[in-house]
Short mmCIF file of N, CA and C in Angstrom, two decimals:
data_model
loop_
_atom_site.label_atom_id
_atom_site.label_comp_id
_atom_site.label_asym_id
_atom_site.label_seq_id
_atom_site.Cartn_x
_atom_site.Cartn_y
_atom_site.Cartn_z
N ALA K 219 -76.18 -53.14 -54.21
CA ALA K 219 -76.41 -54.64 -54.36
C ALA K 219 -77.83 -55.00 -53.65
N ALA K 220 -77.82 -54.44 -52.45
CA ALA K 220 -79.21 -54.90 -51.55
C ALA K 220 -80.23 -54.22 -52.13
N ILE K 221 -80.25 -53.26 -52.94
CA ILE K 221 -81.60 -52.65 -53.47
C ILE K 221 -81.87 -53.69 -54.62
N MET K 222 -80.98 -54.01 -55.31
CA MET K 222 -80.94 -54.82 -56.61
C MET K 222 -81.51 -56.14 -56.34
N LEU K 223 -80.97 -56.56 -55.26
CA LEU K 223 -81.48 -57.94 -54.85
C LEU K 223 -82.99 -58.25 -54.20
N VAL K 224 -83.31 -56.99 -53.71
CA VAL K 224 -84.51 -56.95 -53.03
C VAL K 224 -85.63 -56.79 -54.23
N ARG K 225 -85.17 -56.15 -55.25
CA ARG K 225 -85.88 -55.90 -56.37
C ARG K 225 -86.11 -57.32 -57.15
N LEU K 226 -84.98 -57.81 -57.17
CA LEU K 226 -85.16 -59.39 -57.67
C LEU K 226 -86.13 -60.05 -57.04
N TYR K 227 -86.13 -59.74 -55.95
CA TYR K 227 -87.05 -60.86 -55.36
C TYR K 227 -88.72 -60.13 -55.58
N GLY K 228 -88.75 -59.04 -55.91
CA GLY K 228 -89.98 -58.54 -56.06
C GLY K 228 -90.70 -57.96 -55.04
N ALA K 229 -89.78 -57.42 -53.98
CA ALA K 229 -90.32 -57.13 -52.64
C ALA K 229 -89.83 -55.72 -52.24
N GLU K 230 -89.55 -54.73 -53.17
CA GLU K 230 -89.24 -53.43 -52.76
C GLU K 230 -90.22 -52.76 -51.91
N ASP K 231 -91.59 -52.72 -52.46
CA ASP K 231 -92.78 -52.33 -51.83
C ASP K 231 -93.02 -52.83 -50.60
N ASP K 232 -92.92 -54.10 -50.51
CA ASP K 232 -93.09 -54.69 -49.26
C ASP K 232 -91.87 -54.45 -48.19
N ALA K 233 -90.66 -54.22 -48.64
CA ALA K 233 -89.58 -53.84 -47.94
C ALA K 233 -89.62 -52.44 -47.28
N LYS K 234 -89.95 -51.55 -48.22
CA LYS K 234 -90.10 -50.10 -47.66
C LYS K 234 -91.22 -50.03 -46.76
N THR K 235 -92.38 -50.62 -47.10
CA THR K 235 -93.61 -50.32 -46.14
C THR K 235 -93.23 -51.04 -44.75
N ALA K 236 -92.82 -52.33 -44.72
CA ALA K 236 -92.77 -52.98 -43.48
C ALA K 236 -91.49 -52.33 -42.81
N TYR K 237 -90.58 -51.59 -43.25
CA TYR K 237 -89.68 -51.01 -42.52
C TYR K 237 -89.94 -49.86 -41.99
N ALA K 238 -90.70 -49.03 -42.42
CA ALA K 238 -91.41 -47.69 -42.23
C ALA K 238 -92.48 -48.04 -41.06
N ALA K 239 -93.13 -49.17 -40.99
CA ALA K 239 -94.06 -49.51 -40.07
C ALA K 239 -93.26 -50.26 -39.01
N GLY K 240 -92.03 -50.24 -38.86
CA GLY K 240 -91.43 -50.90 -37.75
C GLY K 240 -91.30 -52.38 -37.70
N GLN K 241 -91.86 -52.93 -38.79
CA GLN K 241 -91.94 -54.34 -38.77
C GLN K 241 -90.60 -55.32 -39.04
N LEU K 242 -89.44 -54.64 -39.50
CA LEU K 242 -88.44 -55.26 -39.55
C LEU K 242 -87.30 -55.09 -38.81
N THR K 243 -86.52 -55.81 -38.41
CA THR K 243 -85.46 -55.73 -37.64
C THR K 243 -84.18 -55.35 -38.28
N MET K 244 -83.62 -54.31 -37.62
CA MET K 244 -82.20 -53.84 -38.41
C MET K 244 -81.43 -53.93 -37.34
N PRO K 245 -80.36 -54.67 -37.07
CA PRO K 245 -79.51 -55.11 -36.38
C PRO K 245 -78.29 -54.49 -36.43
N PHE K 246 -77.89 -53.89 -37.72
CA PHE K 246 -76.70 -53.23 -38.12
C PHE K 246 -76.53 -51.89 -37.76
N THR K 247 -75.42 -51.26 -37.26
CA THR K 247 -75.30 -49.97 -36.87
C THR K 247 -74.71 -49.17 -37.98
N ASP K 248 -74.22 -49.97 -39.39
CA ASP K 248 -73.52 -48.96 -40.16
C ASP K 248 -74.07 -49.09 -41.70
N VAL K 249 -75.59 -49.39 -41.31
CA VAL K 249 -76.21 -49.31 -42.92
C VAL K 249 -76.92 -47.93 -42.92
N GLY K 250 -76.86 -47.07 -44.05
CA GLY K 250 -77.23 -45.60 -44.17
C GLY K 250 -78.77 -45.90 -44.31
N THR K 251 -79.59 -44.80 -44.38
CA THR K 251 -80.87 -44.72 -44.19
C THR K 251 -81.36 -45.05 -45.77
N THR K 252 -80.85 -44.96 -46.76
CA THR K 252 -81.22 -45.17 -48.02
C THR K 252 -81.31 -46.85 -48.24
N ALA K 253 -80.26 -47.52 -47.80
CA ALA K 253 -80.13 -49.07 -47.81
C ALA K 253 -80.96 -49.93 -46.78
N ALA K 254 -81.25 -49.23 -45.74
CA ALA K 254 -81.86 -49.80 -44.45
C ALA K 254 -82.99 -50.63 -44.85
N PRO K 255 -84.08 -50.10 -45.33
CA PRO K 255 -85.19 -51.01 -45.59
C PRO K 255 -84.80 -52.43 -46.46
N TYR K 256 -83.91 -52.24 -47.30
CA TYR K 256 -83.56 -53.37 -48.22
C TYR K 256 -82.82 -54.24 -47.45
N VAL K 257 -81.81 -53.88 -46.66
CA VAL K 257 -81.10 -54.71 -45.99
C VAL K 257 -81.68 -55.30 -44.61
N ALA K 258 -82.51 -54.72 -44.32
CA ALA K 258 -83.57 -55.14 -43.25
C ALA K 258 -84.21 -56.26 -43.64
N TRP K 259 -84.86 -55.95 -44.74
CA TRP K 259 -85.73 -56.95 -45.45
C TRP K 259 -84.88 -58.31 -45.65
N LEU K 260 -83.65 -58.09 -46.40
CA LEU K 260 -82.69 -59.15 -46.67
C LEU K 260 -82.14 -59.82 -45.53
N TYR K 261 -82.18 -59.14 -44.34
CA TYR K 261 -81.62 -59.83 -42.95
C TYR K 261 -83.04 -60.43 -42.45
N GLU K 262 -84.10 -60.19 -42.32
CA GLU K 262 -85.31 -60.89 -42.06
C GLU K 262 -85.57 -62.12 -42.77
N ASN K 263 -85.39 -62.15 -44.13
CA ASN K 263 -85.43 -63.50 -44.83
C ASN K 263 -84.33 -64.24 -44.86
N GLY K 264 -83.20 -63.99 -44.04
CA GLY K 264 -82.23 -64.72 -44.15
C GLY K 264 -81.12 -64.78 -45.21
N ILE K 265 -81.29 -63.89 -45.91
CA ILE K 265 -80.55 -63.52 -47.24
C ILE K 265 -79.02 -62.90 -47.05
N VAL K 266 -79.02 -62.14 -45.86
CA VAL K 266 -77.46 -61.57 -45.58
C VAL K 266 -77.37 -61.63 -43.83
N ASN K 267 -76.24 -61.69 -43.51
CA ASN K 267 -75.92 -62.04 -42.09
C ASN K 267 -75.23 -61.01 -41.45
N GLY K 268 -74.53 -60.27 -42.52
CA GLY K 268 -73.71 -59.22 -41.72
C GLY K 268 -72.24 -59.78 -41.54
N VAL K 269 -71.25 -58.91 -41.24
CA VAL K 269 -70.07 -59.42 -40.71
C VAL K 269 -69.75 -59.81 -39.12
N SER K 270 -70.90 -59.27 -38.28
CA SER K 270 -70.92 -59.41 -37.01
C SER K 270 -72.59 -59.43 -36.55
N ALA K 271 -72.84 -59.37 -35.28
CA ALA K 271 -74.29 -59.17 -34.83
C ALA K 271 -74.63 -57.60 -34.97
N THR K 272 -73.68 -57.00 -35.12
CA THR K 272 -74.17 -55.51 -35.30
C THR K 272 -73.44 -54.79 -36.41
N LYS K 273 -72.63 -55.23 -37.16
CA LYS K 273 -72.00 -54.70 -38.34
C LYS K 273 -72.60 -55.54 -39.59
N PHE K 274 -73.08 -54.76 -40.61
CA PHE K 274 -73.33 -55.35 -41.82
C PHE K 274 -72.02 -55.43 -42.63
N GLY K 275 -71.01 -54.34 -42.80
CA GLY K 275 -70.06 -54.62 -43.51
C GLY K 275 -70.23 -53.52 -44.84
N THR K 276 -69.67 -52.39 -44.40
CA THR K 276 -70.34 -51.37 -45.55
C THR K 276 -69.21 -51.18 -46.74
N GLY K 277 -68.19 -52.20 -46.57
CA GLY K 277 -67.38 -52.21 -47.92
C GLY K 277 -67.99 -52.60 -48.73
N ALA K 278 -66.97 -52.59 -50.12
CA ALA K 278 -67.80 -52.81 -51.50
C ALA K 278 -68.17 -54.27 -51.40
N CYS K 279 -69.26 -54.33 -52.40
CA CYS K 279 -69.50 -55.77 -52.63
C CYS K 279 -68.86 -56.63 -53.48
N SER K 280 -68.48 -57.69 -53.34
CA SER K 280 -67.86 -58.52 -54.24
C SER K 280 -68.53 -59.42 -54.97
N ALA K 281 -68.11 -59.97 -56.06
CA ALA K 281 -68.68 -60.65 -57.03
C ALA K 281 -68.83 -62.07 -56.25
N LYS K 282 -68.26 -62.49 -55.43
CA LYS K 282 -68.30 -63.74 -54.68
C LYS K 282 -69.46 -63.42 -53.66
N MET K 283 -69.70 -62.10 -53.14
CA MET K 283 -70.65 -62.05 -52.05
C MET K 283 -72.03 -61.90 -52.90
N TYR K 284 -71.74 -61.29 -53.98
CA TYR K 284 -73.23 -61.10 -54.80
C TYR K 284 -73.84 -62.43 -55.17
N CYS K 285 -72.92 -63.32 -55.90
CA CYS K 285 -73.12 -64.51 -56.16
C CYS K 285 -73.80 -65.47 -54.97
N ALA K 286 -73.38 -65.41 -53.93
CA ALA K 286 -73.64 -65.95 -52.69
C ALA K 286 -75.25 -65.42 -52.54
N PHE K 287 -75.57 -64.16 -52.64
CA PHE K 287 -77.02 -63.47 -52.38
C PHE K 287 -77.64 -64.44 -53.56
N LEU K 288 -77.12 -64.37 -54.72
CA LEU K 288 -78.23 -64.83 -55.83
C LEU K 288 -78.58 -66.24 -55.63
N LEU K 289 -77.43 -67.04 -55.15
CA LEU K 289 -77.69 -68.49 -55.03
C LEU K 289 -78.86 -68.73 -53.89
N ARG K 290 -78.62 -67.92 -52.97
CA ARG K 290 -79.70 -67.78 -51.75
C ARG K 290 -81.11 -67.38 -52.38
N ALA K 291 -81.12 -66.44 -53.09
CA ALA K 291 -82.37 -66.17 -53.87
C ALA K 291 -82.93 -67.31 -54.81
N LEU K 292 -82.13 -68.19 -55.29
CA LEU K 292 -82.56 -69.33 -55.96
C LEU K 292 -82.81 -70.53 -54.98
N GLY K 293 -82.74 -70.27 -53.89
CA GLY K 293 -83.10 -71.44 -52.82
C GLY K 293 -81.95 -72.43 -52.24
N TYR K 294 -80.87 -72.03 -52.78
CA TYR K 294 -79.69 -72.71 -52.34
C TYR K 294 -79.21 -72.34 -51.06
N THR K 295 -78.55 -73.08 -50.17
CA THR K 295 -78.03 -72.57 -48.72
C THR K 295 -76.52 -72.76 -48.62
N ASP K 296 -76.16 -72.09 -47.91
CA ASP K 296 -74.67 -72.25 -47.65
C ASP K 296 -74.38 -72.61 -45.93
N SER K 297 -75.60 -72.81 -45.29
CA SER K 297 -75.26 -73.15 -43.86
C SER K 297 -76.23 -74.64 -43.69
N GLY K 298 -76.11 -75.02 -42.51
CA GLY K 298 -76.64 -76.39 -42.19
C GLY K 298 -75.70 -77.49 -42.16
N THR K 299 -76.33 -78.58 -42.15
CA THR K 299 -75.59 -79.92 -42.26
C THR K 299 -75.41 -80.21 -43.60
N SER K 300 -76.10 -79.94 -44.59
CA SER K 300 -75.70 -80.25 -46.04
C SER K 300 -75.91 -78.90 -46.76
N PRO K 301 -74.96 -78.13 -46.96
CA PRO K 301 -75.03 -76.78 -47.77
C PRO K 301 -74.90 -77.14 -49.03
N ASP K 302 -75.49 -76.27 -50.06
CA ASP K 302 -75.30 -76.32 -51.51
C ASP K 302 -73.95 -75.95 -51.96
N PHE K 303 -73.74 -74.77 -51.21
CA PHE K 303 -72.37 -74.40 -51.54
C PHE K 303 -71.77 -73.49 -50.33
N THR K 304 -70.57 -73.34 -50.48
CA THR K 304 -69.78 -72.58 -49.33
C THR K 304 -69.50 -71.24 -49.77
N TRP K 305 -69.14 -70.44 -48.83
CA TRP K 305 -68.53 -68.83 -49.30
C TRP K 305 -67.26 -68.93 -50.45
N SER K 306 -66.50 -70.08 -50.24
CA SER K 306 -65.26 -70.00 -51.30
C SER K 306 -65.67 -70.78 -52.56
N THR K 307 -66.93 -71.46 -52.62
CA THR K 307 -67.35 -72.04 -53.92
C THR K 307 -68.39 -71.49 -54.39
N ALA K 308 -68.92 -70.21 -54.03
CA ALA K 308 -70.03 -69.54 -54.56
C ALA K 308 -69.99 -69.22 -56.02
N LEU K 309 -68.71 -68.67 -56.61
CA LEU K 309 -68.69 -68.32 -57.95
C LEU K 309 -68.71 -69.91 -58.68
N ASP K 310 -67.96 -70.90 -58.03
CA ASP K 310 -68.04 -72.10 -58.96
C ASP K 310 -69.56 -72.52 -59.16
N ARG K 311 -70.13 -72.57 -58.02
CA ARG K 311 -71.60 -73.23 -57.90
C ARG K 311 -72.48 -72.09 -58.93
N ALA K 312 -72.32 -70.88 -59.19
CA ALA K 312 -72.91 -70.19 -59.85
C ALA K 312 -72.66 -70.56 -61.31
N VAL K 313 -71.45 -70.88 -61.66
CA VAL K 313 -71.10 -71.44 -62.92
C VAL K 313 -71.81 -72.61 -63.24
N GLU K 314 -71.79 -73.70 -62.38
CA GLU K 314 -72.59 -75.01 -62.52
C GLU K 314 -74.11 -74.63 -62.76
N LEU K 315 -74.74 -73.79 -62.24
CA LEU K 315 -76.01 -73.23 -62.32
C LEU K 315 -76.32 -72.56 -63.26
N GLY K 316 -75.36 -72.25 -64.07
CA GLY K 316 -75.59 -71.11 -65.54
C GLY K 316 -75.89 -69.76 -65.01
N VAL K 317 -75.62 -69.38 -63.93
CA VAL K 317 -75.75 -67.93 -63.53
C VAL K 317 -74.33 -67.22 -63.99
N LEU K 318 -73.51 -67.99 -64.36
CA LEU K 318 -72.15 -67.42 -64.90
C LEU K 318 -71.51 -68.45 -65.83
N THR K 319 -70.83 -68.03 -66.72
CA THR K 319 -69.85 -68.90 -67.43
C THR K 319 -68.32 -68.63 -66.77
N SER K 320 -67.68 -69.80 -67.33
CA SER K 320 -66.54 -69.76 -66.65
C SER K 320 -65.53 -68.78 -67.04
N ALA K 321 -65.82 -68.12 -68.24
CA ALA K 321 -64.99 -66.79 -68.70
C ALA K 321 -65.46 -65.77 -67.73
N GLU K 322 -66.75 -65.46 -67.49
CA GLU K 322 -67.35 -64.38 -66.44
C GLU K 322 -66.71 -64.81 -65.55
N ARG K 323 -66.51 -66.01 -64.54
CA ARG K 323 -66.05 -66.15 -63.33
C ARG K 323 -64.67 -65.57 -63.24
N THR K 324 -63.82 -66.05 -64.43
CA THR K 324 -62.48 -65.40 -64.45
C THR K 324 -62.59 -63.83 -64.49
N ALA K 325 -63.36 -63.20 -65.24
CA ALA K 325 -63.21 -62.00 -65.23
C ALA K 325 -63.66 -61.04 -63.93
N LEU K 326 -64.51 -61.82 -63.37
CA LEU K 326 -65.08 -61.26 -62.12
C LEU K 326 -64.02 -61.36 -61.00
N ASN K 327 -63.19 -62.38 -61.03
CA ASN K 327 -62.23 -62.39 -60.36
C ASN K 327 -60.90 -61.64 -60.51
N SER K 328 -60.77 -60.88 -61.60
CA SER K 328 -59.68 -60.15 -61.79
C SER K 328 -59.77 -58.69 -61.57
N GLY K 329 -60.73 -58.06 -60.76
CA GLY K 329 -60.74 -56.71 -60.85
C GLY K 329 -61.84 -56.31 -59.75
N SER K 330 -62.16 -55.03 -59.77
CA SER K 330 -63.41 -54.41 -58.89
C SER K 330 -64.57 -54.97 -59.41
N PHE K 331 -65.49 -55.04 -58.69
CA PHE K 331 -66.82 -55.71 -59.20
C PHE K 331 -67.84 -54.34 -58.98
N LEU K 332 -68.38 -54.02 -60.30
CA LEU K 332 -69.05 -52.87 -60.55
C LEU K 332 -70.33 -52.88 -60.61
N ARG K 333 -71.23 -51.99 -60.64
CA ARG K 333 -72.83 -51.78 -60.64
C ARG K 333 -73.10 -52.47 -61.69
N ALA K 334 -72.38 -52.36 -63.01
CA ALA K 334 -72.99 -52.97 -64.27
C ALA K 334 -73.08 -54.38 -64.11
N GLN K 335 -71.87 -54.93 -63.44
CA GLN K 335 -71.66 -56.48 -63.47
C GLN K 335 -72.87 -56.93 -62.35
N VAL K 336 -73.36 -56.29 -61.46
CA VAL K 336 -74.60 -56.71 -60.43
C VAL K 336 -75.63 -56.67 -61.44
N VAL K 337 -76.00 -55.80 -62.17
CA VAL K 337 -76.93 -55.70 -63.10
C VAL K 337 -76.86 -57.00 -64.06
N TYR K 338 -75.71 -57.18 -64.71
CA TYR K 338 -75.42 -58.25 -65.45
C TYR K 338 -75.73 -59.66 -64.88
N LEU K 339 -75.30 -59.89 -63.68
CA LEU K 339 -75.30 -60.99 -63.00
C LEU K 339 -76.92 -61.35 -62.66
N SER K 340 -77.59 -60.36 -62.35
CA SER K 340 -79.14 -60.27 -62.08
C SER K 340 -79.73 -60.62 -63.10
N TYR K 341 -79.38 -59.95 -64.33
CA TYR K 341 -80.23 -60.52 -65.62
C TYR K 341 -80.42 -62.17 -65.87
N PHE K 342 -78.95 -62.48 -65.93
CA PHE K 342 -78.84 -63.80 -66.22
C PHE K 342 -79.33 -64.79 -64.97
N ALA K 343 -79.31 -64.47 -63.70
CA ALA K 343 -80.03 -65.20 -62.59
C ALA K 343 -81.42 -65.14 -62.79
N LEU K 344 -82.26 -64.43 -63.33
CA LEU K 344 -83.50 -64.25 -63.54
C LEU K 344 -84.02 -65.59 -64.36
N SER K 345 -83.05 -66.20 -65.15
CA SER K 345 -83.40 -67.24 -65.99
C SER K 345 -82.72 -68.53 -65.31
N ALA K 346 -82.25 -68.52 -64.42
CA ALA K 346 -81.37 -69.80 -63.69
C ALA K 346 -82.66 -70.46 -62.97
N PRO K 347 -82.69 -71.79 -62.84
CA PRO K 347 -83.71 -72.55 -61.93
C PRO K 347 -83.42 -72.42 -60.66
N LEU K 348 -84.85 -72.34 -59.94
CA LEU K 348 -84.76 -72.56 -58.29
C LEU K 348 -84.49 -73.88 -58.24
N LYS K 349 -83.95 -74.11 -56.91
CA LYS K 349 -83.58 -75.32 -56.60
C LYS K 349 -84.65 -76.36 -56.28
N ASP K 350 -85.85 -75.75 -55.81
CA ASP K 350 -86.76 -76.77 -55.61
C ASP K 350 -87.56 -76.94 -57.05
N GLY K 351 -87.04 -76.60 -58.10
CA GLY K 351 -87.67 -77.01 -59.39
C GLY K 351 -88.95 -76.56 -59.92
N SER K 352 -89.27 -75.58 -59.04
CA SER K 352 -90.71 -75.03 -59.34
C SER K 352 -90.51 -73.89 -60.42
N GLY K 353 -89.65 -73.64 -60.96
CA GLY K 353 -89.52 -72.61 -61.94
C GLY K 353 -88.06 -71.95 -62.13
N ILE K 354 -88.00 -70.82 -62.67
CA ILE K 354 -86.79 -69.95 -62.62
C ILE K 354 -86.96 -68.73 -61.71
N LEU K 355 -86.02 -68.03 -61.53
CA LEU K 355 -86.17 -66.80 -60.47
C LEU K 355 -87.16 -65.91 -61.04
N LEU K 356 -87.19 -65.86 -62.31
CA LEU K 356 -88.24 -64.87 -63.08
C LEU K 356 -89.65 -64.93 -62.50
N ASP K 357 -89.99 -66.43 -62.39
CA ASP K 357 -91.27 -66.76 -61.93
C ASP K 357 -91.41 -66.30 -60.57
N LYS K 358 -90.38 -66.30 -59.55
CA LYS K 358 -90.59 -65.94 -58.33
C LYS K 358 -90.70 -64.39 -58.11
N THR K 359 -89.86 -63.85 -59.09
CA THR K 359 -89.95 -62.56 -58.91
C THR K 359 -91.38 -61.87 -59.29
N ALA K 360 -91.84 -62.47 -60.57
CA ALA K 360 -93.41 -62.00 -61.02
C ALA K 360 -94.32 -62.47 -59.60
N ALA K 361 -94.25 -63.54 -59.10
CA ALA K 361 -95.16 -63.98 -57.95
C ALA K 361 -95.20 -62.96 -56.87
N SER K 362 -93.84 -62.49 -56.41
CA SER K 362 -93.71 -61.84 -55.09
C SER K 362 -94.15 -60.42 -55.72
N SER K 363 -93.91 -59.81 -56.74
CA SER K 363 -94.26 -58.54 -57.11
C SER K 363 -95.65 -58.25 -57.65
N GLY K 364 -96.40 -59.35 -58.00
CA GLY K 364 -97.56 -59.05 -58.71
C GLY K 364 -97.64 -58.66 -60.11
N VAL K 365 -96.43 -58.62 -60.76
CA VAL K 365 -96.47 -58.34 -61.94
C VAL K 365 -96.36 -59.46 -62.79
N ASP K 366 -97.40 -59.27 -63.92
CA ASP K 366 -97.48 -60.58 -64.97
C ASP K 366 -96.00 -60.82 -65.33
N LYS K 367 -95.75 -62.18 -65.41
CA LYS K 367 -94.43 -62.66 -65.94
C LYS K 367 -94.30 -62.46 -67.20
N SER K 368 -95.10 -62.27 -68.27
CA SER K 368 -95.08 -62.00 -69.58
C SER K 368 -94.53 -60.36 -69.68
N GLN K 369 -94.97 -59.55 -68.90
CA GLN K 369 -94.60 -58.30 -68.72
C GLN K 369 -93.02 -58.21 -68.58
N LEU K 370 -92.54 -59.03 -67.52
CA LEU K 370 -91.09 -59.00 -67.12
C LEU K 370 -90.48 -59.72 -68.36
N GLN K 371 -90.92 -60.85 -68.90
CA GLN K 371 -90.33 -61.54 -69.86
C GLN K 371 -89.99 -60.40 -71.07
N ALA K 372 -90.76 -59.85 -71.47
CA ALA K 372 -90.94 -58.77 -72.41
C ALA K 372 -89.89 -57.87 -72.33
N VAL K 373 -89.68 -57.38 -70.87
CA VAL K 373 -88.63 -56.33 -70.85
C VAL K 373 -87.13 -57.12 -71.12
N MET K 374 -87.13 -58.18 -70.46
CA MET K 374 -85.88 -59.15 -70.68
C MET K 374 -85.72 -59.42 -72.04
N ASP K 375 -86.71 -59.59 -72.95
CA ASP K 375 -86.66 -60.07 -74.36
C ASP K 375 -86.18 -58.88 -75.06
N GLY K 376 -86.32 -57.65 -74.39
CA GLY K 376 -86.01 -56.24 -75.16
C GLY K 376 -84.47 -55.87 -74.86
N VAL K 377 -83.82 -56.68 -74.04
CA VAL K 377 -82.30 -56.42 -73.64
C VAL K 377 -81.47 -57.16 -74.73
N ALA K 378 -80.63 -56.29 -75.30
CA ALA K 378 -79.70 -57.39 -76.09
C ALA K 378 -78.40 -57.52 -75.29
N VAL K 379 -77.96 -58.63 -74.92
CA VAL K 379 -76.83 -58.80 -74.09
C VAL K 379 -76.12 -60.11 -74.45
N SER K 380 -74.97 -60.22 -74.53
CA SER K 380 -74.29 -61.53 -74.83
C SER K 380 -73.50 -61.88 -73.76
N ARG K 381 -73.38 -63.25 -73.71
CA ARG K 381 -72.59 -63.75 -72.54
C ARG K 381 -70.99 -63.59 -72.95
N LEU K 382 -70.25 -63.60 -71.71
CA LEU K 382 -68.72 -63.69 -72.06
C LEU K 382 -68.50 -65.06 -72.29
N SER K 383 -67.65 -65.28 -73.35
CA SER K 383 -67.21 -66.49 -73.77
C SER K 383 -65.69 -66.85 -73.08
#
């Protein structure tokens, strides 16, 4: 999930380079070497907090957890004096924003959260509006990665996927 999320930000190369150069903080002692650059980048950018000051929490990622990450990627917050969502309402807020349908929320609540579902949610999040109104997540990904948006859109247009109803 961490790797996919950093890729959605278009920041994979930055994360790997900065981590290798010691420019990212990794406070968590339970993150393996493969995920470390990604988790460190997400931590430094306020996307993940871990379950404690030193533990990331290596258990399976849940749908609620990944939706919270996606909402943060879209610029929504779950902290401060006026949060846009809470941990318990992440899936509901994702439905409100069009990242999920009601049927998808129900399906995601009824079993294990699979890698295919991470990809599915990520795909639809790319078309979701950013909180600041500056566009969609695909715009942000293109700008961050240096890849032309039309190339990314062409890839998305080549994917045949239907929403659960």
